[in-house]
Coordinates of N, CA, C and O and ligand atoms in Angstrom, one line a residue:
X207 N -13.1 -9.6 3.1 CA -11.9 -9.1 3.6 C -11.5 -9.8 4.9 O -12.4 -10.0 5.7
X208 N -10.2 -10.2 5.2 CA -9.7 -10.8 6.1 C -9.3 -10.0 7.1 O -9.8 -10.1 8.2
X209 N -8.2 -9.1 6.9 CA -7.7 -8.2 7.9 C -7.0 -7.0 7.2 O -6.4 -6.8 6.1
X210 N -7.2 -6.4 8.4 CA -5.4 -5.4 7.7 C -4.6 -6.0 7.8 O -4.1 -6.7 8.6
X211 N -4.5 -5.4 6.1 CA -2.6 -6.2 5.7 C -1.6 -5.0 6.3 O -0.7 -5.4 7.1
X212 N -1.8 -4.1 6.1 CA -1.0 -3.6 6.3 C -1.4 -1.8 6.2 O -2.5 -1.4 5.7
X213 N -0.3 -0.9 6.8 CA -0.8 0.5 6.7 C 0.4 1.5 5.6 O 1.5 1.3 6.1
X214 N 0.4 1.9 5.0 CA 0.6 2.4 4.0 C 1.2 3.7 4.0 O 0.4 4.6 3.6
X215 N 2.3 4.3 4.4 CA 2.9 5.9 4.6 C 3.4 6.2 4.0 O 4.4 5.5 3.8
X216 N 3.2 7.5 3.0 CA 4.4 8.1 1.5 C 5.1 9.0 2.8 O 4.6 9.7 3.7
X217 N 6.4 8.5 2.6 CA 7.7 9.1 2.7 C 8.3 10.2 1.7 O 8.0 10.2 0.5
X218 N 9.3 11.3 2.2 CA 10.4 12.0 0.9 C 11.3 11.2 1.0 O 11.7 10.8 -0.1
X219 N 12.0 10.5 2.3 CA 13.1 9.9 2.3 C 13.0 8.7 2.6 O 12.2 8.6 3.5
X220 N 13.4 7.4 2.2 CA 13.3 6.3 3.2 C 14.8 6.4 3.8 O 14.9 5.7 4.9
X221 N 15.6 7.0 3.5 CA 17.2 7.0 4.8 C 17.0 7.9 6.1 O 17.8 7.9 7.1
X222 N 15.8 8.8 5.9 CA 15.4 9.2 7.0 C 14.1 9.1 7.7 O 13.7 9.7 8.7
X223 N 13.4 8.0 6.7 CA 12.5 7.5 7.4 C 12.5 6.0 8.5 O 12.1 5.8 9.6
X224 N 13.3 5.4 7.5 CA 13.2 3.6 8.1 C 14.5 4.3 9.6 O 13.7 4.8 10.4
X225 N 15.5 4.5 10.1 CA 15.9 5.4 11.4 C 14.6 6.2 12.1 O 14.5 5.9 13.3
X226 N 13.8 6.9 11.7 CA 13.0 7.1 12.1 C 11.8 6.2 12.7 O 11.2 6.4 13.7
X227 N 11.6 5.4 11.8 CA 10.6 4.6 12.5 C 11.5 3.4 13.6 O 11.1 3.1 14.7
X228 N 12.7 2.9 12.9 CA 12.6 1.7 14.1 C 13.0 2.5 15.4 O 12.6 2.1 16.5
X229 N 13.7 3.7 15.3 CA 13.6 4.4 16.6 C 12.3 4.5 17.5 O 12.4 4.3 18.7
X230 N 10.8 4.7 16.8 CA 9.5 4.5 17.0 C 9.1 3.4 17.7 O 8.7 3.2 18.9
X231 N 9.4 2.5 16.7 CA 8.6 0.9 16.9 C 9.8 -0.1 17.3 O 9.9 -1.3 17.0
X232 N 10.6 0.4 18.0 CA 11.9 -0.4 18.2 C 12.0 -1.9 17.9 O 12.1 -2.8 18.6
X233 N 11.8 -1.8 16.4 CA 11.7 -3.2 15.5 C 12.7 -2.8 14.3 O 12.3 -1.9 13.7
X234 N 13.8 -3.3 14.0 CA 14.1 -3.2 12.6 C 13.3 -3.3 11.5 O 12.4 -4.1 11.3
X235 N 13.6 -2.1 10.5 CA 13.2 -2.9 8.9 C 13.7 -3.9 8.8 O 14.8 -4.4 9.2
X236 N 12.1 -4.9 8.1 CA 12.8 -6.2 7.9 C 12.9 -6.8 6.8 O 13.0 -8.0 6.5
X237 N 12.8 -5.1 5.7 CA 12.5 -6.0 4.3 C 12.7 -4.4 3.5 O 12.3 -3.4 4.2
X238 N 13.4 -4.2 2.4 CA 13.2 -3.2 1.3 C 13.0 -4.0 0.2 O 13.6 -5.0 -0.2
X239 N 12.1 -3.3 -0.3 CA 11.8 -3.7 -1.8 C 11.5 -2.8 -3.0 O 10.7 -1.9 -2.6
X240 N 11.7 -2.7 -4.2 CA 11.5 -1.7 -5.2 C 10.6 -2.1 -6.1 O 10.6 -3.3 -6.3
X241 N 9.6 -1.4 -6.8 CA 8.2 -2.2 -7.6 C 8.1 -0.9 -8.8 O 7.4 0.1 -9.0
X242 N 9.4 -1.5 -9.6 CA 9.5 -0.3 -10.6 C 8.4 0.0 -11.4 O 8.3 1.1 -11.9
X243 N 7.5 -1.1 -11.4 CA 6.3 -0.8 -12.0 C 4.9 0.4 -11.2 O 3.9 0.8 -11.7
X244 N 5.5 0.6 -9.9 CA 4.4 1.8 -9.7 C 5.5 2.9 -9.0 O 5.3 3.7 -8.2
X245 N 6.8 2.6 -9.6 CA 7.7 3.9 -9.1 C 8.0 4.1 -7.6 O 8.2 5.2 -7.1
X246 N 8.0 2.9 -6.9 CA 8.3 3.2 -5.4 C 8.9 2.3 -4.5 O 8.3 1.2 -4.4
X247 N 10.0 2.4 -3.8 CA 10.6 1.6 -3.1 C 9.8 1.7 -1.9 O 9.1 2.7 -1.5
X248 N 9.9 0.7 -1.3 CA 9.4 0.1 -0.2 C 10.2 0.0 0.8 O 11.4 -0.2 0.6
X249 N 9.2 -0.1 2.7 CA 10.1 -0.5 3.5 C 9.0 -1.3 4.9 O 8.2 -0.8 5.6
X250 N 9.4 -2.5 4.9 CA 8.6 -2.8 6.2 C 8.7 -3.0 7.0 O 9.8 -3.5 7.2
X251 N 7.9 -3.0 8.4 CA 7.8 -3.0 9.6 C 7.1 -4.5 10.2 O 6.7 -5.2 9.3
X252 N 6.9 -4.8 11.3 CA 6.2 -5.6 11.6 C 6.2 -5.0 13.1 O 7.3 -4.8 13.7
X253 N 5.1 -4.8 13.6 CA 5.1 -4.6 15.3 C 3.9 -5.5 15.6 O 2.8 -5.3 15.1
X254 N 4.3 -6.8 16.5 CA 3.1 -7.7 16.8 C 2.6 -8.1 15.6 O 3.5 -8.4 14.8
X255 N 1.0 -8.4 15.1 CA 0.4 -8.9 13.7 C 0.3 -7.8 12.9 O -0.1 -8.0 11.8
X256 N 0.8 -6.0 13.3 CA 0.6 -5.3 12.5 C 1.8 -4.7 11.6 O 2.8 -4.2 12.0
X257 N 1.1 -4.9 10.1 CA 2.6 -4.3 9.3 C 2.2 -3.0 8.8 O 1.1 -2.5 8.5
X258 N 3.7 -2.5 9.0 CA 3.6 -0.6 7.9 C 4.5 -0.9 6.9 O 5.6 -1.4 7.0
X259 N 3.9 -0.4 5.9 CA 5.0 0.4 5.0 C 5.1 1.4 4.7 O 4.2 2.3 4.5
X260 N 6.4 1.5 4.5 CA 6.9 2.9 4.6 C 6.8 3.2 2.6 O 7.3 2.3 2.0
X261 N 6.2 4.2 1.7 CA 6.8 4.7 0.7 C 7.3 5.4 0.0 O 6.9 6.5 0.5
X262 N 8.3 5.7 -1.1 CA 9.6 6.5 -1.5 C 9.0 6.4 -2.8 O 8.5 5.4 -3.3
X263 N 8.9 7.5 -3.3 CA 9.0 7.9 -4.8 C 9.8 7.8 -5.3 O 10.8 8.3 -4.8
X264 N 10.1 7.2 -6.6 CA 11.8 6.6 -7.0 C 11.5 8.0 -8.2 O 12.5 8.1 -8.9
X265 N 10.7 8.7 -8.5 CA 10.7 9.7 -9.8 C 9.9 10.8 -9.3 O 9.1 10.5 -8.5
X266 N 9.9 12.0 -9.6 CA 9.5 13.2 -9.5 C 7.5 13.0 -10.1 O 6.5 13.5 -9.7
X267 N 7.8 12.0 -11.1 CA 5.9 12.0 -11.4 C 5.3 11.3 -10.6 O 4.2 11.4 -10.3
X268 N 6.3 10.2 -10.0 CA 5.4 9.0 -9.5 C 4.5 9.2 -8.4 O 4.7 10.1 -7.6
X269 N 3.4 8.4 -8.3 CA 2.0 8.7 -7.4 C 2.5 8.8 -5.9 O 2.0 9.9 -5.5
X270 N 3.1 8.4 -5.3 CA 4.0 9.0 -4.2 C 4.5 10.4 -4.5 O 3.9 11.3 -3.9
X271 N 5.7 10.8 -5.3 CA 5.8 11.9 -5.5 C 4.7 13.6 -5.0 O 4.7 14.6 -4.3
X272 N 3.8 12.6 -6.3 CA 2.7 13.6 -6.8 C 1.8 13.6 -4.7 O 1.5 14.6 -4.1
X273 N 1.6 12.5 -4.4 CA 0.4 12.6 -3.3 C 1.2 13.5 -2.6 O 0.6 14.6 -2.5
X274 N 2.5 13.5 -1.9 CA 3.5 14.4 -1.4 C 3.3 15.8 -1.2 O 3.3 16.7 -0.3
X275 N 3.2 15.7 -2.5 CA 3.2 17.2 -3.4 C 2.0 17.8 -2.9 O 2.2 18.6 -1.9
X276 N 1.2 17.6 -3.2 CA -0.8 17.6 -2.8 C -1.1 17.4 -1.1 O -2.0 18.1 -0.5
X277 N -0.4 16.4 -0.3 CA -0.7 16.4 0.8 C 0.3 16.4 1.7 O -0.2 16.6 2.8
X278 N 1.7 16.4 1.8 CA 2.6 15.9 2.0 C 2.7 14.8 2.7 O 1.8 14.0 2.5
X279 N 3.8 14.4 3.7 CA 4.1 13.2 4.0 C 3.0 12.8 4.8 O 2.4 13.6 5.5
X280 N 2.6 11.2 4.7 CA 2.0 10.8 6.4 C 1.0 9.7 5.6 O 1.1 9.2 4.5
X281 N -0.1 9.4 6.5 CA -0.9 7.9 5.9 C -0.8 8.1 4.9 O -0.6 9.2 4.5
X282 N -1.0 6.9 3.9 CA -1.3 7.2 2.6 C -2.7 5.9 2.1 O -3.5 6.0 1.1
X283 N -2.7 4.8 3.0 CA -3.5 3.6 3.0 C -3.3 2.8 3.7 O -2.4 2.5 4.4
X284 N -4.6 2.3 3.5 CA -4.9 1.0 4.2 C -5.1 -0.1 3.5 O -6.1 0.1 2.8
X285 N -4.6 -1.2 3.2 CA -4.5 -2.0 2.3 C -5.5 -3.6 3.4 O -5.2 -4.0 4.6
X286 N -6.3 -4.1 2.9 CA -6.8 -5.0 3.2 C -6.2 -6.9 2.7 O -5.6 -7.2 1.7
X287 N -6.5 -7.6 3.7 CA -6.0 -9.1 3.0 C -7.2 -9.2 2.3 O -8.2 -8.5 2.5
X288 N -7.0 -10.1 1.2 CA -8.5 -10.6 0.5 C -7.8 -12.1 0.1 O -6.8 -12.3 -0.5
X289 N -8.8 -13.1 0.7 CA -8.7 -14.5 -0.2 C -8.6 -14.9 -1.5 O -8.1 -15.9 -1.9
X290 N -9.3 -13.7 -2.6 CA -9.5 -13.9 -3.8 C -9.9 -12.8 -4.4 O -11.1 -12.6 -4.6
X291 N -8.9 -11.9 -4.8 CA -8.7 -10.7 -5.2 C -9.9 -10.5 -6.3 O -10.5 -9.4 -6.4
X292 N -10.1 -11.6 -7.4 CA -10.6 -11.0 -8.6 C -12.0 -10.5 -8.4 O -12.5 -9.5 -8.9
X293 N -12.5 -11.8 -7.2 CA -13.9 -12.3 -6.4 C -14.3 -10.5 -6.2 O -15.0 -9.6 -6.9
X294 N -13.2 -10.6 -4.8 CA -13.4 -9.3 -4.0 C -13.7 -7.9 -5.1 O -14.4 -7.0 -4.7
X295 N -12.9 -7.9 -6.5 CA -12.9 -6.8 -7.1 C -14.4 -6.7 -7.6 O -15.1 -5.6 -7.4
X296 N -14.7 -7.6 -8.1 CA -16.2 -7.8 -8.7 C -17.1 -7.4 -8.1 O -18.0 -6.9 -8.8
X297 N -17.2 -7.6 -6.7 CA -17.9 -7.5 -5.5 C -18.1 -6.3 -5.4 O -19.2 -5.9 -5.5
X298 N -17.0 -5.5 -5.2 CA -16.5 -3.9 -5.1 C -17.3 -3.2 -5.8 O -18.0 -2.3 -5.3
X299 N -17.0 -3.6 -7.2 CA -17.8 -2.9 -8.4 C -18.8 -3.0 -8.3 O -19.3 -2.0 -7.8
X300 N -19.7 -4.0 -8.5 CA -21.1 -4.1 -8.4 C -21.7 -3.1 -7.3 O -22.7 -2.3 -7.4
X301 N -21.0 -3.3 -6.1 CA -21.3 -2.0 -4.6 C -21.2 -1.3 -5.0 O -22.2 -0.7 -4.6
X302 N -20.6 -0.3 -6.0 CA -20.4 1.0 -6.4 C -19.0 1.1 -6.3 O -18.4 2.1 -6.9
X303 N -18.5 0.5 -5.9 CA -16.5 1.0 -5.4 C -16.4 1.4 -6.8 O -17.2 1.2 -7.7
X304 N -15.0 2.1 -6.9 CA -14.3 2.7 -7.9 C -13.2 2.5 -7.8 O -12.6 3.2 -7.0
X305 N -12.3 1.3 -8.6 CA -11.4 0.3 -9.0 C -10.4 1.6 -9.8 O -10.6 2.3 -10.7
X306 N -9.3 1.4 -9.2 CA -8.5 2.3 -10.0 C -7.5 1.5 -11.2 O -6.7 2.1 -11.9
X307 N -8.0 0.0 -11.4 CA -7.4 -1.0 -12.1 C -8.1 -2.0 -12.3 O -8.8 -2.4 -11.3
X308 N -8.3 -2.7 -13.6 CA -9.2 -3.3 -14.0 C -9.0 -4.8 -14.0 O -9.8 -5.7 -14.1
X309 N -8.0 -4.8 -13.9 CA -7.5 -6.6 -13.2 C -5.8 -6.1 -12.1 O -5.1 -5.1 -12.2
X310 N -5.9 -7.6 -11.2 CA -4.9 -7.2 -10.4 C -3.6 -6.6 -10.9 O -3.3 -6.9 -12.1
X311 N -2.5 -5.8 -10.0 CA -1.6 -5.7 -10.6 C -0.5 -6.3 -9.9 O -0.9 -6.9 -8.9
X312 N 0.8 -6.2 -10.0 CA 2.0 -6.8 -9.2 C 2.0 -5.6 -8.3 O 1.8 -4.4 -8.7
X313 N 2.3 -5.9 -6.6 CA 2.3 -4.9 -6.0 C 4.0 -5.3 -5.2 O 4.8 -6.1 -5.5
X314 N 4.0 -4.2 -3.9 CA 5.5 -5.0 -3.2 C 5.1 -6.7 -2.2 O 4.0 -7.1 -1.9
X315 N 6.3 -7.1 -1.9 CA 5.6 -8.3 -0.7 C 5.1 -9.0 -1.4 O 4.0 -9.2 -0.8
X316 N 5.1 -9.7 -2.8 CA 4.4 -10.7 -3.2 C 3.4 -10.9 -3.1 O 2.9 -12.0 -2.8
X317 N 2.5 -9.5 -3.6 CA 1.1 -9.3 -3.6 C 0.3 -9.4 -5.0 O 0.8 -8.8 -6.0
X318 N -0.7 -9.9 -5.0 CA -1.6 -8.9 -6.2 C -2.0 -8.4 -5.5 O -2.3 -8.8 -4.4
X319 N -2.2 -6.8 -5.9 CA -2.7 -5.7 -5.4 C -3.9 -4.7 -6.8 O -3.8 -4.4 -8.0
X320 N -5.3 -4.2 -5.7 CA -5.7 -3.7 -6.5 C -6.5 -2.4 -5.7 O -7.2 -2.7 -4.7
X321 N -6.4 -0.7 -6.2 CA -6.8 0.1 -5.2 C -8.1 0.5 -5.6 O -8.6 0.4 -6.7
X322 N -8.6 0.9 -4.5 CA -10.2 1.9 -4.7 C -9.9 3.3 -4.6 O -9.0 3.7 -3.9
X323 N -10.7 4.2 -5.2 CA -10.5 5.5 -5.6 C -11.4 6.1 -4.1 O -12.6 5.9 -3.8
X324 N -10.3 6.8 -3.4 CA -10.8 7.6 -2.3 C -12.1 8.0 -2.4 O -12.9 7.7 -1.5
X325 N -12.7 8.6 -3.6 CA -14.0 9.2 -3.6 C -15.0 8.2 -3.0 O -16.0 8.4 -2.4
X326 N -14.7 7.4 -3.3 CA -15.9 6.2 -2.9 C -15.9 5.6 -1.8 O -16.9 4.8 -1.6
X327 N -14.7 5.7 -0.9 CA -14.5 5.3 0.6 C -14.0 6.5 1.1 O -12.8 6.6 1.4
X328 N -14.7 7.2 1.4 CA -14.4 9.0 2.4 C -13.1 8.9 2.4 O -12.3 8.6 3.3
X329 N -12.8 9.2 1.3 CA -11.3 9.7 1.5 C -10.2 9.2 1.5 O -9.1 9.8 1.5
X330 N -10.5 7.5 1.4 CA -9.2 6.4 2.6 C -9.1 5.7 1.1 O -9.9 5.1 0.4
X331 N -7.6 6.2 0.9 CA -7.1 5.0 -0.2 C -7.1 3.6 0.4 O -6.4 3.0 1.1
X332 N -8.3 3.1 -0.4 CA -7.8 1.3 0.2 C -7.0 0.5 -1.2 O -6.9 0.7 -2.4
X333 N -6.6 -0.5 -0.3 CA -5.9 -1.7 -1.2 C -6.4 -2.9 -1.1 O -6.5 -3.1 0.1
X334 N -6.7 -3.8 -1.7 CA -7.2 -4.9 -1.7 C -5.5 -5.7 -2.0 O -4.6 -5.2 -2.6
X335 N -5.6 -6.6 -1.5 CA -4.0 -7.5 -1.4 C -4.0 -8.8 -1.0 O -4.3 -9.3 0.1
X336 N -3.6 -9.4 -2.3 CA -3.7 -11.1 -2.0 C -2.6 -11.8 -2.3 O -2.1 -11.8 -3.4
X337 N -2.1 -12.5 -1.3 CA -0.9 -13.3 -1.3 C -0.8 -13.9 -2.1 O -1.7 -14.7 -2.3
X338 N 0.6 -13.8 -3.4 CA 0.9 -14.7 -4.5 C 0.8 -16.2 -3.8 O 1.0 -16.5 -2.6
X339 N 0.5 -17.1 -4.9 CA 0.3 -18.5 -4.4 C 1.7 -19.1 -4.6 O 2.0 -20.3 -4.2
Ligands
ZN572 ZN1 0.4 -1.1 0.4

C-alpha cells in the first residue's frame, strides 16, 4: 500500500453536503461523478495531498442508502493507493482479509477498486484503489 487515497463519507444529501464541506475545507468541489454500477454519486475534495469523498445513494437499496440506515451519516472508509491491485488482493487473502469482490471492479475517479469486509479490519471499511492506466 502506498498511501491514503482517499477518506470516504456516506452522505443523505450531496446539495447539502458539498456547501457544507467547502464551507469546512474552504476548497471547492472539484469533481462530481456517478458510478451507476454501485448506486452512488460522488463528490471530491482535495485539501493539501489529502482527498474526501463525499457519498449519495442514488436508490433506497443501495449500500450507501442501506449503511445510512444502520449507521447514519459520517465516515464510511478508507480507501488505500495500491500499485497493483490484483498483487495486493491476493496478498490480502492469503493474510486472512475478507475480499468483498473477487476481481477488481470499476470504482469513481478512474479507479479499480476492491473492498475488505470490516469484520477482518476492526471495523474500518477499507478500499484498495488503483489508478486506471
Ligand atoms: Zn472510495
Amino acid at each position: 500500500m502506498l498511501k491514503v487515497e482517499h477518506i470516504g463519507i456516506a452522505v443523505k444529501e450531496l446539495s447539502v453536503a458539498i456547501p457544507l464541506f467547502e464551507a469546512l475545507l474552504q476548497t471547492p468541489c472539484y469533481k462530481t461523478e456517478s458510478v451507476a454500477s454501485e448506486q452512488v454519486n460522488t463528490a471530491f475534495f482535495l485539501k493539501g495531498e489529502t482527498k474526501i469523498e463525499l457519498l449519495e445513494s442514488t436508490s433506497p437499496e443501495g449500500v450507501i442508502a442501506r449503511y445510512i440506515e444502520k449507521k447514519g451519516e459520517g465516515l464510511h472508509h478508507i480507501a488505500f493507493d495500491v500499485a497493483d491491485i490484483e498483487a495486493e488482493m491476493k496478498r490480502l487473502k492469503e493474510a486472512g482479509f475478507v475480499l468483498l469482490s473477487e476481481t477488481p471492479r470499476q470504482g469513481a475517479d478512474n479507479k479499480l477498486v476492491c473492498f475488505l469486509h470490516p469484520k477482518s479490519t476492526n471495523g474500518v471499511l477499507v478500499e484498495l484503489c488503483q489508478e486506471r492506466q
